[in-house]
JSON list of C-alpha atoms in Angstrom, two decimals:
[
{"chain": "A", "resi": 251, "resn": "MET", "atom": "CA", "xyz": [9.89, -16.12, -0.26]},
{"chain": "A", "resi": 252, "resn": "ALA", "atom": "CA", "xyz": [7.57, -14.89, 2.58]},
{"chain": "A", "resi": 253, "resn": "ILE", "atom": "CA", "xyz": [5.35, -11.60, 3.06]},
{"chain": "A", "resi": 254, "resn": "THR", "atom": "CA", "xyz": [5.37, -10.39, 6.61]},
{"chain": "A", "resi": 255, "resn": "SER", "atom": "CA", "xyz": [2.90, -7.88, 7.97]},
{"chain": "A", "resi": 256, "resn": "ALA", "atom": "CA", "xyz": [4.66, -4.81, 8.76]},
{"chain": "A", "resi": 257, "resn": "ILE", "atom": "CA", "xyz": [4.63, -1.13, 8.71]},
{"chain": "A", "resi": 258, "resn": "CYS", "atom": "CA", "xyz": [7.54, -0.31, 6.41]},
{"chain": "A", "resi": 259, "resn": "SER", "atom": "CA", "xyz": [10.87, 1.16, 8.25]},
{"chain": "A", "resi": 260, "resn": "SER", "atom": "CA", "xyz": [11.32, 3.60, 5.45]},
{"chain": "A", "resi": 261, "resn": "PHE", "atom": "CA", "xyz": [7.79, 4.91, 5.93]},
{"chain": "A", "resi": 262, "resn": "LYS", "atom": "CA", "xyz": [8.34, 5.57, 9.65]},
{"chain": "A", "resi": 263, "resn": "GLN", "atom": "CA", "xyz": [11.47, 7.69, 8.90]},
{"chain": "A", "resi": 264, "resn": "GLU", "atom": "CA", "xyz": [9.42, 9.52, 6.06]},
{"chain": "A", "resi": 265, "resn": "LEU", "atom": "CA", "xyz": [6.89, 10.40, 8.48]},
{"chain": "A", "resi": 266, "resn": "LEU", "atom": "CA", "xyz": [9.21, 12.19, 10.71]},
{"chain": "A", "resi": 267, "resn": "GLN", "atom": "CA", "xyz": [10.28, 14.04, 7.79]},
{"chain": "A", "resi": 268, "resn": "GLY", "atom": "CA", "xyz": [6.74, 15.27, 6.82]},
{"chain": "A", "resi": 269, "resn": "LYS", "atom": "CA", "xyz": [6.50, 13.39, 3.55]},
{"chain": "A", "resi": 270, "resn": "HIS", "atom": "CA", "xyz": [3.24, 11.89, 3.73]},
{"chain": "A", "resi": 271, "resn": "ASN", "atom": "CA", "xyz": [-0.19, 13.51, 4.02]},
{"chain": "A", "resi": 272, "resn": "PHE", "atom": "CA", "xyz": [-3.30, 11.32, 4.78]},
{"chain": "A", "resi": 273, "resn": "ALA", "atom": "CA", "xyz": [-5.74, 14.17, 4.68]},
{"chain": "A", "resi": 274, "resn": "SER", "atom": "CA", "xyz": [-8.76, 13.24, 2.76]},
{"chain": "A", "resi": 275, "resn": "SER", "atom": "CA", "xyz": [-8.96, 16.78, 0.97]},
{"chain": "A", "resi": 276, "resn": "GLY", "atom": "CA", "xyz": [-5.68, 17.74, -0.46]},
{"chain": "A", "resi": 277, "resn": "GLY", "atom": "CA", "xyz": [-3.70, 14.66, 0.73]},
{"chain": "A", "resi": 278, "resn": "ASP", "atom": "CA", "xyz": [-1.31, 12.24, -1.18]},
{"chain": "A", "resi": 279, "resn": "THR", "atom": "CA", "xyz": [-2.77, 9.61, -3.37]},
{"chain": "A", "resi": 280, "resn": "PHE", "atom": "CA", "xyz": [-2.40, 5.95, -1.79]},
{"chain": "A", "resi": 281, "resn": "LYS", "atom": "CA", "xyz": [-2.79, 2.70, -3.54]},
{"chain": "A", "resi": 282, "resn": "ILE", "atom": "CA", "xyz": [-2.99, -0.90, -2.60]},
{"chain": "A", "resi": 283, "resn": "ALA", "atom": "CA", "xyz": [-1.29, -3.56, -4.84]},
{"chain": "A", "resi": 284, "resn": "LEU", "atom": "CA", "xyz": [-1.64, -7.31, -4.38]},
{"chain": "A", "resi": 285, "resn": "PHE", "atom": "CA", "xyz": [1.07, -10.12, -4.48]},
{"chain": "A", "resi": 286, "resn": "ASP", "atom": "CA", "xyz": [1.58, -13.70, -5.02]},
{"chain": "A", "resi": 287, "resn": "SER", "atom": "CA", "xyz": [3.40, -16.12, -2.67]},
{"chain": "A", "resi": 288, "resn": "SER", "atom": "CA", "xyz": [6.65, -15.75, -4.40]},
{"chain": "A", "resi": 289, "resn": "ALA", "atom": "CA", "xyz": [6.78, -12.10, -3.29]},
{"chain": "A", "resi": 290, "resn": "THR", "atom": "CA", "xyz": [9.45, -11.02, -0.55]},
{"chain": "A", "resi": 291, "resn": "LEU", "atom": "CA", "xyz": [7.86, -8.05, 1.33]},
{"chain": "A", "resi": 292, "resn": "GLY", "atom": "CA", "xyz": [8.18, -6.71, 4.98]},
{"chain": "A", "resi": 293, "resn": "ALA", "atom": "CA", "xyz": [9.56, -3.98, 7.02]},
{"chain": "A", "resi": 294, "resn": "SER", "atom": "CA", "xyz": [12.45, -3.52, 4.81]},
{"chain": "A", "resi": 295, "resn": "THR", "atom": "CA", "xyz": [10.25, -2.83, 1.69]},
{"chain": "A", "resi": 296, "resn": "THR", "atom": "CA", "xyz": [10.78, 0.64, 0.52]},
{"chain": "A", "resi": 297, "resn": "ASP", "atom": "CA", "xyz": [9.08, 0.81, -2.81]},
{"chain": "A", "resi": 298, "resn": "TYR", "atom": "CA", "xyz": [6.40, -0.39, -4.91]},
{"chain": "A", "resi": 299, "resn": "SER", "atom": "CA", "xyz": [7.58, -2.98, -7.67]},
{"chain": "A", "resi": 300, "resn": "THR", "atom": "CA", "xyz": [5.42, -5.00, -10.11]},
{"chain": "A", "resi": 301, "resn": "SER", "atom": "CA", "xyz": [7.81, -7.94, -9.15]},
{"chain": "A", "resi": 302, "resn": "GLU", "atom": "CA", "xyz": [5.57, -10.77, -8.06]},
{"chain": "A", "resi": 303, "resn": "GLU", "atom": "CA", "xyz": [2.55, -8.55, -8.22]},
{"chain": "A", "resi": 304, "resn": "ILE", "atom": "CA", "xyz": [-0.45, -10.91, -9.21]},
{"chain": "A", "resi": 305, "resn": "THR", "atom": "CA", "xyz": [-1.93, -11.15, -12.57]},
{"chain": "A", "resi": 306, "resn": "ASN", "atom": "CA", "xyz": [-5.82, -11.15, -13.33]},
{"chain": "A", "resi": 307, "resn": "THR", "atom": "CA", "xyz": [-6.52, -14.47, -14.74]},
{"chain": "A", "resi": 308, "resn": "SER", "atom": "CA", "xyz": [-10.16, -13.41, -15.92]},
{"chain": "A", "resi": 309, "resn": "GLY", "atom": "CA", "xyz": [-12.08, -10.30, -15.88]},
{"chain": "A", "resi": 310, "resn": "SER", "atom": "CA", "xyz": [-10.52, -6.48, -15.87]},
{"chain": "A", "resi": 311, "resn": "ALA", "atom": "CA", "xyz": [-10.99, -5.55, -12.28]},
{"chain": "A", "resi": 312, "resn": "TYR", "atom": "CA", "xyz": [-7.34, -5.80, -11.34]},
{"chain": "A", "resi": 313, "resn": "SER", "atom": "CA", "xyz": [-4.54, -3.84, -13.19]},
{"chain": "A", "resi": 314, "resn": "ALA", "atom": "CA", "xyz": [-0.91, -3.69, -12.33]},
{"chain": "A", "resi": 315, "resn": "GLY", "atom": "CA", "xyz": [-0.37, -1.09, -9.58]},
{"chain": "A", "resi": 316, "resn": "GLY", "atom": "CA", "xyz": [-3.58, -2.04, -7.88]},
{"chain": "A", "resi": 317, "resn": "ALA", "atom": "CA", "xyz": [-6.61, 0.27, -6.78]},
{"chain": "A", "resi": 318, "resn": "THR", "atom": "CA", "xyz": [-6.62, 3.81, -5.57]},
{"chain": "A", "resi": 319, "resn": "LEU", "atom": "CA", "xyz": [-7.58, 4.09, -1.87]},
{"chain": "A", "resi": 320, "resn": "THR", "atom": "CA", "xyz": [-9.82, 6.70, -0.74]},
{"chain": "A", "resi": 321, "resn": "SER", "atom": "CA", "xyz": [-8.49, 8.30, 2.50]},
{"chain": "A", "resi": 322, "resn": "VAL", "atom": "CA", "xyz": [-10.67, 9.30, 5.51]},
{"chain": "A", "resi": 323, "resn": "THR", "atom": "CA", "xyz": [-8.72, 12.07, 7.31]},
{"chain": "A", "resi": 324, "resn": "PRO", "atom": "CA", "xyz": [-6.69, 10.67, 10.16]},
{"chain": "A", "resi": 325, "resn": "THR", "atom": "CA", "xyz": [-7.91, 10.82, 13.77]},
{"chain": "A", "resi": 326, "resn": "THR", "atom": "CA", "xyz": [-7.21, 8.95, 17.07]},
{"chain": "A", "resi": 327, "resn": "ASP", "atom": "CA", "xyz": [-8.58, 6.10, 18.84]},
{"chain": "A", "resi": 328, "resn": "GLY", "atom": "CA", "xyz": [-7.37, 6.30, 22.41]},
{"chain": "A", "resi": 329, "resn": "THR", "atom": "CA", "xyz": [-3.60, 6.52, 22.01]},
{"chain": "A", "resi": 330, "resn": "THR", "atom": "CA", "xyz": [-3.50, 5.21, 18.40]},
{"chain": "A", "resi": 331, "resn": "ALA", "atom": "CA", "xyz": [-3.60, 7.15, 15.44]},
{"chain": "A", "resi": 332, "resn": "VAL", "atom": "CA", "xyz": [-5.85, 5.87, 12.59]},
{"chain": "A", "resi": 333, "resn": "CYS", "atom": "CA", "xyz": [-6.41, 6.33, 8.91]},
{"chain": "A", "resi": 334, "resn": "ASP", "atom": "CA", "xyz": [-9.19, 4.13, 7.87]},
{"chain": "A", "resi": 335, "resn": "PHE", "atom": "CA", "xyz": [-9.19, 3.90, 4.18]},
{"chain": "A", "resi": 336, "resn": "ALA", "atom": "CA", "xyz": [-12.63, 2.83, 2.18]},
{"chain": "A", "resi": 337, "resn": "ASP", "atom": "CA", "xyz": [-12.81, -0.78, 1.37]},
{"chain": "A", "resi": 338, "resn": "VAL", "atom": "CA", "xyz": [-11.69, -1.84, -2.25]},
{"chain": "A", "resi": 339, "resn": "SER", "atom": "CA", "xyz": [-13.02, -4.80, -4.15]},
{"chain": "A", "resi": 340, "resn": "PHE", "atom": "CA", "xyz": [-12.24, -6.47, -7.49]},
{"chain": "A", "resi": 341, "resn": "THR", "atom": "CA", "xyz": [-15.55, -8.05, -8.05]},
{"chain": "A", "resi": 342, "resn": "SER", "atom": "CA", "xyz": [-15.12, -9.10, -11.61]},
{"chain": "A", "resi": 343, "resn": "ALA", "atom": "CA", "xyz": [-11.50, -10.45, -11.29]},
{"chain": "A", "resi": 344, "resn": "SER", "atom": "CA", "xyz": [-9.94, -13.90, -10.53]},
{"chain": "A", "resi": 345, "resn": "PHE", "atom": "CA", "xyz": [-6.79, -14.32, -9.05]},
{"chain": "A", "resi": 346, "resn": "THR", "atom": "CA", "xyz": [-5.05, -15.50, -5.91]},
{"chain": "A", "resi": 347, "resn": "ALA", "atom": "CA", "xyz": [-3.07, -13.10, -3.73]},
{"chain": "A", "resi": 348, "resn": "ASN", "atom": "CA", "xyz": [-1.09, -13.85, -0.64]},
{"chain": "A", "resi": 349, "resn": "GLY", "atom": "CA", "xyz": [-0.41, -10.26, 0.42]},
{"chain": "A", "resi": 350, "resn": "ALA", "atom": "CA", "xyz": [-0.67, -6.48, -0.09]},
{"chain": "A", "resi": 351, "resn": "MET", "atom": "CA", "xyz": [1.33, -3.13, -0.15]},
{"chain": "A", "resi": 352, "resn": "ILE", "atom": "CA", "xyz": [-0.10, 0.04, 0.68]},
{"chain": "A", "resi": 353, "resn": "TYR", "atom": "CA", "xyz": [2.07, 2.59, -1.14]},
{"chain": "A", "resi": 354, "resn": "ASN", "atom": "CA", "xyz": [2.11, 6.59, -1.70]},
{"chain": "A", "resi": 355, "resn": "THR", "atom": "CA", "xyz": [2.09, 7.46, -5.35]},
{"chain": "A", "resi": 356, "resn": "THR", "atom": "CA", "xyz": [2.67, 11.26, -4.58]},
{"chain": "A", "resi": 357, "resn": "THR", "atom": "CA", "xyz": [5.21, 11.27, -1.66]},
{"chain": "A", "resi": 358, "resn": "ASN", "atom": "CA", "xyz": [6.16, 14.85, -0.83]},
{"chain": "A", "resi": 359, "resn": "GLY", "atom": "CA", "xyz": [9.88, 15.06, -1.13]},
{"chain": "A", "resi": 360, "resn": "GLY", "atom": "CA", "xyz": [10.22, 11.34, -0.72]},
{"chain": "A", "resi": 361, "resn": "SER", "atom": "CA", "xyz": [12.57, 8.98, -2.45]},
{"chain": "A", "resi": 362, "resn": "SER", "atom": "CA", "xyz": [10.17, 8.07, -5.18]},
{"chain": "A", "resi": 363, "resn": "THR", "atom": "CA", "xyz": [6.63, 8.21, -6.18]},
{"chain": "A", "resi": 364, "resn": "THR", "atom": "CA", "xyz": [5.98, 4.75, -5.26]},
{"chain": "A", "resi": 365, "resn": "ASP", "atom": "CA", "xyz": [7.12, 4.86, -1.43]},
{"chain": "A", "resi": 366, "resn": "ALA", "atom": "CA", "xyz": [5.97, 1.54, 0.82]},
{"chain": "A", "resi": 367, "resn": "VAL", "atom": "CA", "xyz": [3.70, 2.39, 3.69]},
{"chain": "A", "resi": 368, "resn": "ALA", "atom": "CA", "xyz": [2.52, -0.99, 4.97]},
{"chain": "A", "resi": 369, "resn": "ILE", "atom": "CA", "xyz": [2.69, -4.66, 4.09]},
{"chain": "A", "resi": 370, "resn": "ILE", "atom": "CA", "xyz": [-0.01, -6.90, 4.82]},
{"chain": "A", "resi": 371, "resn": "ALA", "atom": "CA", "xyz": [0.34, -10.74, 4.73]},
{"chain": "A", "resi": 372, "resn": "PHE", "atom": "CA", "xyz": [-2.94, -12.58, 4.15]},
{"chain": "A", "resi": 373, "resn": "GLY", "atom": "CA", "xyz": [-1.51, -15.57, 6.07]}
]
């Protein structure tokens, strides 16, 4: 099992189909979910799943599905497009996470309502 940082291939295709809206006003809802070391996530991941998602061992700050991200309207930095979500924290939770998935819960015409965007390996 491994978590590999990647922009999901299905997301790249869905961008060209106009299925994701990152605007801070009127845009889609994006979430970040955390996963344990048994998860297999990477470029081929297409949708969010609770399989191998972390469980909160104490406190109540983390729930299945993760946290909703607050979007900042995309901009460019040189030749790179940037969408900088506001930071999230789980201050009263206790858990171990080895990676995360950013996913869209309101994809416009996507294959589901949990379309994977990016995988982040914590290394």
